[in-house]
Amino acid sequence: MSFKDYFSGAGAIVNISSTRAFQSQANTESYTAAKGGITALTHALAVSLSGIARVNSIAPGWIDTGSYHEEDYVPSYTEGDIMQHPSQRVGEPADIARAVLFLCDERNSFINGENITIDGGMSKLMIYHNDYGWDYQP
């Protein structure tokens, strides 16, 4: 924490975690553990840097970054890709950027040590076998 002397008491740190810190798919242990570690580091740093800097994290879900990697990128989502999100759209990098700006704004200084999930509502959606035409096939 050698950087802490450079904060004036009004600093803000925003770490990027992932919804994978809380939900997993097979064979994603390394990524899941890394993102879970970032989430834990966030609340630990919020305590250690109390009065020096606020520390929060964001856990994005599906954020389409294709346009940042391909010049002529055209998204090709299925209707199911879109409609599975309660927000009825796939996330964009600007969704995360706006949340970072919100957390860095001094007017929101009471938010500290938190992780904000930004996933279009996916982590709040409970789906069981035969719901919405979904069929689990082991």
CSV table of N, CA and C in Angstrom, one decimal:
chain,number,residue,atom,x,y,z
A,1,MET,N,0.8,-1.2,0.0
A,1,MET,CA,0.0,0.0,0.0
A,1,MET,C,0.9,1.3,0.0
A,2,SER,N,1.9,1.2,-0.8
A,2,SER,CA,2.8,2.3,-0.8
A,2,SER,C,2.2,3.6,-1.4
A,3,PHE,N,1.1,3.4,-2.1
A,3,PHE,CA,0.4,4.6,-2.8
A,3,PHE,C,-0.4,5.4,-1.8
A,4,LYS,N,-0.7,4.8,-0.6
A,4,LYS,CA,-1.7,5.5,0.3
A,4,LYS,C,-1.3,6.9,0.7
A,5,ASP,N,0.0,7.2,0.7
A,5,ASP,CA,0.5,8.5,1.1
A,5,ASP,C,0.1,9.6,0.0
A,6,TYR,N,-0.3,9.2,-1.2
A,6,TYR,CA,-0.6,10.1,-2.3
A,6,TYR,C,-2.1,10.5,-2.3
A,7,PHE,N,-2.9,9.9,-1.4
A,7,PHE,CA,-4.3,10.2,-1.3
A,7,PHE,C,-4.5,11.3,-0.3
A,8,SER,N,-5.4,12.2,-0.5
A,8,SER,CA,-5.6,13.3,0.4
A,8,SER,C,-6.8,13.1,1.3
A,9,GLY,N,-7.4,11.9,1.3
A,9,GLY,CA,-8.5,11.6,2.2
A,9,GLY,C,-9.8,11.6,1.3
A,10,ALA,N,-9.7,12.0,0.1
A,10,ALA,CA,-10.9,12.0,-0.8
A,10,ALA,C,-10.7,11.1,-2.0
A,11,GLY,N,-9.8,10.1,-1.9
A,11,GLY,CA,-9.5,9.2,-3.0
A,11,GLY,C,-10.6,8.2,-3.2
A,12,ALA,N,-10.6,7.6,-4.4
A,12,ALA,CA,-11.6,6.6,-4.7
A,12,ALA,C,-10.9,5.5,-5.5
A,13,ILE,N,-11.0,4.3,-5.1
A,13,ILE,CA,-10.5,3.2,-5.9
A,13,ILE,C,-11.6,2.3,-6.3
A,14,VAL,N,-11.7,1.9,-7.5
A,14,VAL,CA,-12.7,1.0,-8.0
A,14,VAL,C,-12.1,-0.2,-8.7
A,15,ASN,N,-12.2,-1.3,-8.1
A,15,ASN,CA,-11.7,-2.6,-8.6
A,15,ASN,C,-12.7,-3.2,-9.5
A,16,ILE,N,-12.3,-4.0,-10.5
A,16,ILE,CA,-13.2,-4.7,-11.4
A,16,ILE,C,-13.1,-6.2,-11.0
A,17,SER,N,-14.2,-6.7,-10.5
A,17,SER,CA,-14.4,-8.1,-10.2
A,17,SER,C,-15.2,-8.7,-11.4
A,18,SER,N,-16.1,-9.6,-11.1
A,18,SER,CA,-16.9,-10.3,-12.1
A,18,SER,C,-18.0,-11.0,-11.4
A,19,THR,N,-19.1,-11.2,-12.1
A,19,THR,CA,-20.2,-12.1,-11.5
A,19,THR,C,-19.7,-13.5,-11.3
A,20,ARG,N,-18.6,-13.8,-12.0
A,20,ARG,CA,-18.0,-15.2,-11.8
A,20,ARG,C,-17.5,-15.3,-10.3
A,21,ALA,N,-17.3,-14.3,-9.6
A,21,ALA,CA,-16.9,-14.4,-8.2
A,21,ALA,C,-18.1,-15.0,-7.4
A,22,PHE,N,-19.3,-15.0,-7.9
A,22,PHE,CA,-20.5,-15.5,-7.2
A,22,PHE,C,-21.2,-16.7,-7.9
A,23,GLN,N,-20.9,-16.8,-9.2
A,23,GLN,CA,-21.6,-17.9,-10.0
A,23,GLN,C,-20.5,-18.5,-10.8
A,24,SER,N,-20.6,-19.8,-11.0
A,24,SER,CA,-19.5,-20.5,-11.8
A,24,SER,C,-20.1,-21.4,-12.9
A,25,GLN,N,-19.2,-21.7,-13.8
A,25,GLN,CA,-19.4,-22.8,-14.8
A,25,GLN,C,-18.2,-23.7,-14.6
A,26,ALA,N,-18.4,-24.9,-15.1
A,26,ALA,CA,-17.3,-25.9,-15.0
A,26,ALA,C,-16.0,-25.4,-15.6
A,27,ASN,N,-14.9,-25.7,-14.9
A,27,ASN,CA,-13.6,-25.5,-15.3
A,27,ASN,C,-13.2,-24.0,-15.4
A,28,THR,N,-13.8,-23.2,-14.5
A,28,THR,CA,-13.5,-21.8,-14.4
A,28,THR,C,-12.9,-21.4,-13.0
A,29,GLU,N,-12.3,-22.4,-12.4
A,29,GLU,CA,-11.8,-22.2,-11.0
A,29,GLU,C,-10.8,-21.0,-10.9
A,30,SER,N,-9.8,-21.0,-11.8
A,30,SER,CA,-8.8,-19.9,-11.7
A,30,SER,C,-9.4,-18.5,-11.8
A,31,TYR,N,-10.2,-18.3,-12.8
A,31,TYR,CA,-10.9,-17.0,-13.0
A,31,TYR,C,-11.8,-16.7,-11.9
A,32,THR,N,-12.6,-17.7,-11.4
A,32,THR,CA,-13.5,-17.5,-10.3
A,32,THR,C,-12.8,-17.1,-9.1
A,33,ALA,N,-11.7,-17.8,-8.8
A,33,ALA,CA,-10.9,-17.5,-7.6
A,33,ALA,C,-10.3,-16.1,-7.6
A,34,ALA,N,-9.8,-15.7,-8.8
A,34,ALA,CA,-9.1,-14.4,-9.0
A,34,ALA,C,-10.2,-13.3,-8.7
A,35,LYS,N,-11.3,-13.4,-9.3
A,35,LYS,CA,-12.4,-12.4,-9.2
A,35,LYS,C,-12.9,-12.4,-7.8
A,36,GLY,N,-13.0,-13.5,-7.1
A,36,GLY,CA,-13.4,-13.6,-5.7
A,36,GLY,C,-12.4,-12.9,-4.9
A,37,GLY,N,-11.2,-13.1,-5.2
A,37,GLY,CA,-10.1,-12.4,-4.4
A,37,GLY,C,-10.2,-10.9,-4.6
A,38,ILE,N,-10.5,-10.4,-5.7
A,38,ILE,CA,-10.6,-9.0,-5.9
A,38,ILE,C,-11.8,-8.4,-5.1
A,39,THR,N,-12.9,-9.2,-5.0
A,39,THR,CA,-14.0,-8.7,-4.2
A,39,THR,C,-13.6,-8.7,-2.7
A,40,ALA,N,-12.9,-9.7,-2.3
A,40,ALA,CA,-12.5,-9.7,-0.9
A,40,ALA,C,-11.4,-8.6,-0.6
A,41,LEU,N,-10.5,-8.4,-1.5
A,41,LEU,CA,-9.5,-7.3,-1.4
A,41,LEU,C,-10.2,-6.0,-1.3
A,42,THR,N,-11.3,-5.8,-2.0
A,42,THR,CA,-12.1,-4.5,-1.9
A,42,THR,C,-12.5,-4.2,-0.5
A,43,HIS,N,-13.2,-5.1,0.1
A,43,HIS,CA,-13.6,-4.8,1.5
A,43,HIS,C,-12.5,-4.7,2.5
A,44,ALA,N,-11.4,-5.5,2.3
A,44,ALA,CA,-10.3,-5.4,3.2
A,44,ALA,C,-9.6,-4.0,3.0
A,45,LEU,N,-9.4,-3.6,1.8
A,45,LEU,CA,-8.8,-2.3,1.6
A,45,LEU,C,-9.6,-1.1,2.1
A,46,ALA,N,-11.0,-1.3,2.0
A,46,ALA,CA,-11.8,-0.2,2.4
A,46,ALA,C,-11.6,0.0,3.9
A,47,VAL,N,-11.3,-1.0,4.7
A,47,VAL,CA,-11.1,-0.9,6.1
A,47,VAL,C,-9.7,-0.3,6.3
A,48,SER,N,-8.7,-0.9,5.6
A,48,SER,CA,-7.3,-0.4,5.8
A,48,SER,C,-7.1,1.0,5.4
A,49,LEU,N,-7.8,1.5,4.4
A,49,LEU,CA,-7.6,2.8,3.8
A,49,LEU,C,-8.7,3.8,4.4
A,50,SER,N,-9.3,3.4,5.4
A,50,SER,CA,-10.4,4.3,6.0
A,50,SER,C,-9.8,5.7,6.3
A,51,GLY,N,-10.5,6.7,5.8
A,51,GLY,CA,-10.1,8.1,5.9
A,51,GLY,C,-9.1,8.5,4.9
A,52,ILE,N,-8.6,7.6,4.1
A,52,ILE,CA,-7.6,7.9,3.1
A,52,ILE,C,-8.2,7.8,1.7
A,53,ALA,N,-8.9,6.7,1.4
A,53,ALA,CA,-9.6,6.5,0.2
A,53,ALA,C,-10.7,5.5,0.3
A,54,ARG,N,-11.8,5.7,-0.4
A,54,ARG,CA,-12.9,4.8,-0.5
A,54,ARG,C,-12.5,3.7,-1.5
A,55,VAL,N,-12.9,2.4,-1.2
A,55,VAL,CA,-12.6,1.3,-2.1
A,55,VAL,C,-13.9,0.5,-2.4
A,56,ASN,N,-14.3,0.4,-3.6
A,56,ASN,CA,-15.4,-0.3,-4.0
A,56,ASN,C,-15.0,-1.2,-5.2
A,57,SER,N,-15.9,-2.1,-5.6
A,57,SER,CA,-15.7,-2.9,-6.8
A,57,SER,C,-17.0,-3.0,-7.6
A,58,ILE,N,-16.8,-3.4,-8.9
A,58,ILE,CA,-17.9,-3.6,-9.8
A,58,ILE,C,-17.7,-5.0,-10.3
A,59,ALA,N,-18.8,-5.8,-10.3
A,59,ALA,CA,-18.9,-7.1,-10.8
A,59,ALA,C,-19.7,-7.2,-12.1
A,60,PRO,N,-19.1,-7.0,-13.3
A,60,PRO,CA,-19.9,-7.0,-14.5
A,60,PRO,C,-20.3,-8.4,-14.8
A,61,GLY,N,-21.4,-8.5,-15.5
A,61,GLY,CA,-21.9,-9.8,-16.2
A,61,GLY,C,-21.4,-9.7,-17.6
A,62,TRP,N,-22.3,-10.1,-18.5
A,62,TRP,CA,-22.0,-10.1,-19.9
A,62,TRP,C,-21.9,-8.7,-20.5
A,63,ILE,N,-20.7,-8.3,-20.7
A,63,ILE,CA,-20.5,-7.0,-21.3
A,63,ILE,C,-19.8,-7.2,-22.7
A,64,ASP,N,-20.4,-6.8,-23.8
A,64,ASP,CA,-19.9,-7.0,-25.1
A,64,ASP,C,-18.9,-6.0,-25.4
A,65,THR,N,-17.6,-6.4,-25.4
A,65,THR,CA,-16.5,-5.5,-25.7
A,65,THR,C,-16.0,-5.7,-27.2
A,66,GLY,N,-16.7,-6.3,-28.0
A,66,GLY,CA,-16.3,-6.7,-29.4
A,66,GLY,C,-15.8,-5.5,-30.2
A,67,SER,N,-16.5,-4.4,-30.0
A,67,SER,CA,-16.2,-3.2,-30.8
A,67,SER,C,-14.8,-2.6,-30.5
A,68,TYR,N,-14.3,-3.0,-29.3
A,68,TYR,CA,-13.0,-2.5,-28.9
A,68,TYR,C,-11.9,-3.4,-29.4
A,69,HIS,N,-12.3,-4.5,-30.0
A,69,HIS,CA,-11.3,-5.5,-30.5
A,69,HIS,C,-11.3,-5.6,-32.0
A,70,GLU,N,-12.4,-5.3,-32.6
A,70,GLU,CA,-12.6,-5.4,-34.1
A,70,GLU,C,-13.1,-4.1,-34.7
A,71,GLU,N,-12.5,-3.6,-35.7
A,71,GLU,CA,-12.8,-2.4,-36.3
A,71,GLU,C,-14.3,-2.4,-36.9
A,72,ASP,N,-14.6,-3.4,-37.6
A,72,ASP,CA,-15.9,-3.5,-38.2
A,72,ASP,C,-16.8,-4.5,-37.5
A,73,TYR,N,-16.8,-4.5,-36.2
A,73,TYR,CA,-17.5,-5.4,-35.3
A,73,TYR,C,-19.0,-5.2,-35.5
A,74,VAL,N,-19.8,-6.2,-35.7
A,74,VAL,CA,-21.2,-6.2,-35.7
A,74,VAL,C,-21.7,-7.3,-34.7
A,75,PRO,N,-22.4,-6.9,-33.6
A,75,PRO,CA,-22.9,-7.9,-32.7
A,75,PRO,C,-23.9,-8.9,-33.4
A,76,SER,N,-23.8,-10.1,-33.0
A,76,SER,CA,-24.8,-11.1,-33.5
A,76,SER,C,-25.4,-11.9,-32.4
A,77,TYR,N,-26.3,-11.3,-31.7
A,77,TYR,CA,-27.0,-11.9,-30.6
A,77,TYR,C,-28.3,-12.6,-31.1
A,78,THR,N,-28.6,-13.7,-30.4
A,78,THR,CA,-29.9,-14.3,-30.7
A,78,THR,C,-30.9,-13.6,-29.8
A,79,GLU,N,-32.2,-13.8,-30.1
A,79,GLU,CA,-33.2,-13.3,-29.3
A,79,GLU,C,-33.1,-13.8,-27.9
A,80,GLY,N,-32.7,-15.0,-27.7
A,80,GLY,CA,-32.5,-15.6,-26.4
A,80,GLY,C,-31.4,-14.9,-25.6
A,81,ASP,N,-30.3,-14.5,-26.3
A,81,ASP,CA,-29.2,-13.8,-25.7
A,81,ASP,C,-29.8,-12.5,-25.1
A,82,ILE,N,-30.6,-11.8,-25.8
A,82,ILE,CA,-31.1,-10.5,-25.3
A,82,ILE,C,-32.2,-10.7,-24.3
A,83,MET,N,-33.2,-11.6,-24.5
A,83,MET,CA,-34.3,-11.7,-23.7
A,83,MET,C,-34.0,-12.4,-22.4
A,84,GLN,N,-32.9,-13.1,-22.3
A,84,GLN,CA,-32.6,-13.8,-21.0
A,84,GLN,C,-32.2,-12.8,-19.9
A,85,HIS,N,-31.8,-11.6,-20.3
A,85,HIS,CA,-31.5,-10.6,-19.3
A,85,HIS,C,-32.8,-9.8,-18.9
A,86,PRO,N,-33.1,-9.7,-17.7
A,86,PRO,CA,-34.3,-8.9,-17.3
A,86,PRO,C,-34.3,-7.5,-17.9
A,87,SER,N,-33.1,-6.9,-18.2
A,87,SER,CA,-33.0,-5.6,-18.8
A,87,SER,C,-33.3,-5.7,-20.3
A,88,GLN,N,-33.3,-6.9,-20.8
A,88,GLN,CA,-33.6,-7.2,-22.2
A,88,GLN,C,-32.6,-6.6,-23.2
A,89,ARG,N,-31.3,-6.6,-22.7
A,89,ARG,CA,-30.2,-6.2,-23.6
A,89,ARG,C,-28.9,-6.8,-23.0
A,90,VAL,N,-27.9,-6.8,-23.9
A,90,VAL,CA,-26.5,-7.2,-23.4
A,90,VAL,C,-25.8,-5.9,-23.0
A,91,GLY,N,-25.0,-6.1,-22.0
A,91,GLY,CA,-24.3,-4.9,-21.5
A,91,GLY,C,-23.2,-4.3,-22.4
A,92,GLU,N,-22.9,-3.1,-22.2
A,92,GLU,CA,-21.9,-2.4,-23.0
A,92,GLU,C,-20.9,-1.8,-22.1
A,93,PRO,N,-19.6,-1.6,-22.5
A,93,PRO,CA,-18.6,-1.0,-21.7
A,93,PRO,C,-19.0,0.3,-21.0
A,94,ALA,N,-19.8,1.1,-21.7
A,94,ALA,CA,-20.3,2.4,-21.1
A,94,ALA,C,-21.1,2.2,-19.8
A,95,ASP,N,-21.8,1.0,-19.8
A,95,ASP,CA,-22.6,0.7,-18.5
A,95,ASP,C,-21.6,0.7,-17.3
A,96,ILE,N,-20.5,0.1,-17.5
A,96,ILE,CA,-19.5,-0.1,-16.4
A,96,ILE,C,-18.8,1.3,-16.2
A,97,ALA,N,-18.5,2.0,-17.2
A,97,ALA,CA,-17.8,3.3,-17.1
A,97,ALA,C,-18.7,4.3,-16.3
A,98,ARG,N,-20.0,4.3,-16.5
A,98,ARG,CA,-20.9,5.2,-15.8
A,98,ARG,C,-20.9,4.8,-14.3
A,99,ALA,N,-20.9,3.5,-14.0
A,99,ALA,CA,-20.8,3.1,-12.6
A,99,ALA,C,-19.5,3.5,-11.9
A,100,VAL,N,-18.4,3.4,-12.6
A,100,VAL,CA,-17.1,3.8,-12.1
A,100,VAL,C,-17.2,5.3,-11.8
A,101,LEU,N,-17.7,6.1,-12.7
A,101,LEU,CA,-17.8,7.5,-12.4
A,101,LEU,C,-18.7,7.8,-11.2
A,102,PHE,N,-19.8,7.1,-11.1
A,102,PHE,CA,-20.7,7.3,-9.9
A,102,PHE,C,-19.9,7.0,-8.6
A,103,LEU,N,-19.1,5.9,-8.6
A,103,LEU,CA,-18.4,5.5,-7.4
A,103,LEU,C,-17.3,6.5,-7.1
A,104,CYS,N,-16.7,7.1,-8.1
A,104,CYS,CA,-15.6,8.1,-7.9
A,104,CYS,C,-16.1,9.5,-7.4
A,105,ASP,N,-17.4,9.7,-7.7
A,105,ASP,CA,-18.0,11.0,-7.3
A,105,ASP,C,-18.0,11.2,-5.8
A,106,GLU,N,-17.4,12.3,-5.3
A,106,GLU,CA,-17.3,12.5,-3.9
A,106,GLU,C,-18.7,12.6,-3.2
A,107,ARG,N,-19.8,13.0,-4.0
A,107,ARG,CA,-21.1,13.0,-3.5
A,107,ARG,C,-21.6,11.7,-3.0
A,108,ASN,N,-21.0,10.6,-3.5
A,108,ASN,CA,-21.4,9.3,-3.1
A,108,ASN,C,-20.4,8.6,-2.2
A,109,SER,N,-19.8,9.5,-1.3
A,109,SER,CA,-18.7,9.0,-0.5
A,109,SER,C,-19.2,8.1,0.7
A,110,PHE,N,-20.4,7.9,0.9
A,110,PHE,CA,-20.9,7.0,1.9
A,110,PHE,C,-20.9,5.5,1.4
A,111,ILE,N,-20.7,5.4,0.1
A,111,ILE,CA,-20.6,4.0,-0.4
A,111,ILE,C,-19.1,3.6,-0.3
A,112,ASN,N,-18.8,2.6,0.5
A,112,ASN,CA,-17.4,2.2,0.7
A,112,ASN,C,-17.4,0.7,1.1
A,113,GLY,N,-16.5,0.0,0.5
A,113,GLY,CA,-16.3,-1.4,0.7
A,113,GLY,C,-17.4,-2.3,0.0
A,114,GLU,N,-18.1,-1.7,-0.9
A,114,GLU,CA,-19.1,-2.4,-1.6
A,114,GLU,C,-18.7,-3.0,-2.9
A,115,ASN,N,-19.4,-4.0,-3.3
A,115,ASN,CA,-19.3,-4.6,-4.7
A,115,ASN,C,-20.7,-4.4,-5.4
A,116,ILE,N,-20.7,-3.8,-6.5
A,116,ILE,CA,-21.9,-3.5,-7.2
A,116,ILE,C,-22.0,-4.5,-8.5
A,117,THR,N,-23.0,-5.3,-8.5
A,117,THR,CA,-23.2,-6.2,-9.7
A,117,THR,C,-23.9,-5.5,-10.8
A,118,ILE,N,-23.3,-5.5,-12.0
A,118,ILE,CA,-24.0,-4.9,-13.1
A,118,ILE,C,-24.1,-5.9,-14.2
A,119,ASP,N,-25.2,-6.6,-14.2
A,119,ASP,CA,-25.4,-7.7,-15.1
A,119,ASP,C,-26.7,-7.8,-15.8
A,120,GLY,N,-27.4,-6.7,-15.9
A,120,GLY,CA,-28.7,-6.7,-16.5
A,120,GLY,C,-29.8,-7.5,-15.8
A,121,GLY,N,-29.5,-7.8,-14.5
A,121,GLY,CA,-30.4,-8.5,-13.7
A,121,GLY,C,-30.3,-10.1,-13.7
A,122,MET,N,-29.3,-10.5,-14.5
A,122,MET,CA,-29.1,-12.0,-14.7
A,122,MET,C,-28.9,-12.7,-13.4
A,123,SER,N,-28.2,-12.2,-12.4
A,123,SER,CA,-27.9,-12.9,-11.2
A,123,SER,C,-29.1,-12.9,-10.3
A,124,LYS,N,-30.2,-12.2,-10.6
A,124,LYS,CA,-31.4,-12.2,-9.8
A,124,LYS,C,-32.5,-13.1,-10.4
A,125,LEU,N,-32.2,-13.7,-11.6
A,125,LEU,CA,-33.2,-14.5,-12.3
A,125,LEU,C,-33.0,-15.9,-12.0
A,126,MET,N,-34.0,-16.5,-11.4
A,126,MET,CA,-34.0,-18.0,-11.0
A,126,MET,C,-34.6,-18.7,-12.2
A,127,ILE,N,-33.9,-19.7,-12.7
A,127,ILE,CA,-34.4,-20.5,-13.8
A,127,ILE,C,-34.3,-22.0,-13.4
A,128,TYR,N,-35.4,-22.7,-13.6
A,128,TYR,CA,-35.4,-24.1,-13.3
A,128,TYR,C,-35.7,-24.9,-14.6
A,129,HIS,N,-35.4,-26.2,-14.6
A,129,HIS,CA,-35.7,-27.0,-15.8
A,129,HIS,C,-37.1,-26.8,-16.2
A,130,ASN,N,-37.3,-26.6,-17.5
A,130,ASN,CA,-38.6,-26.4,-18.1
A,130,ASN,C,-39.2,-25.0,-17.9
A,131,ASP,N,-38.4,-24.1,-17.3
A,131,ASP,CA,-38.8,-22.7,-17.3
A,131,ASP,C,-38.5,-22.0,-18.6
A,132,TYR,N,-39.4,-21.2,-19.1
A,132,TYR,CA,-39.1,-20.4,-20.3
A,132,TYR,C,-38.6,-21.2,-21.5
A,133,GLY,N,-39.0,-22.5,-21.5
A,133,GLY,CA,-38.5,-23.3,-22.6
A,133,GLY,C,-37.1,-23.8,-22.4
A,134,TRP,N,-36.5,-23.6,-21.3
A,134,TRP,CA,-35.1,-24.1,-21.0
A,134,TRP,C,-35.2,-25.5,-20.6
A,135,ASP,N,-34.3,-26.3,-21.1
A,135,ASP,CA,-34.3,-27.8,-20.8
A,135,ASP,C,-32.9,-28.2,-20.4
A,136,TYR,N,-32.8,-28.6,-19.2
A,136,TYR,CA,-31.5,-29.1,-18.7
A,136,TYR,C,-31.2,-30.5,-19.3
A,137,GLN,N,-30.1,-30.6,-20.0
A,137,GLN,CA,-29.7,-31.9,-20.5
A,137,GLN,C,-28.3,-32.3,-20.1
A,138,PRO,N,-28.2,-33.1,-19.0
A,138,PRO,CA,-26.9,-33.5,-18.5
A,138,PRO,C,-26.1,-34.3,-19.5
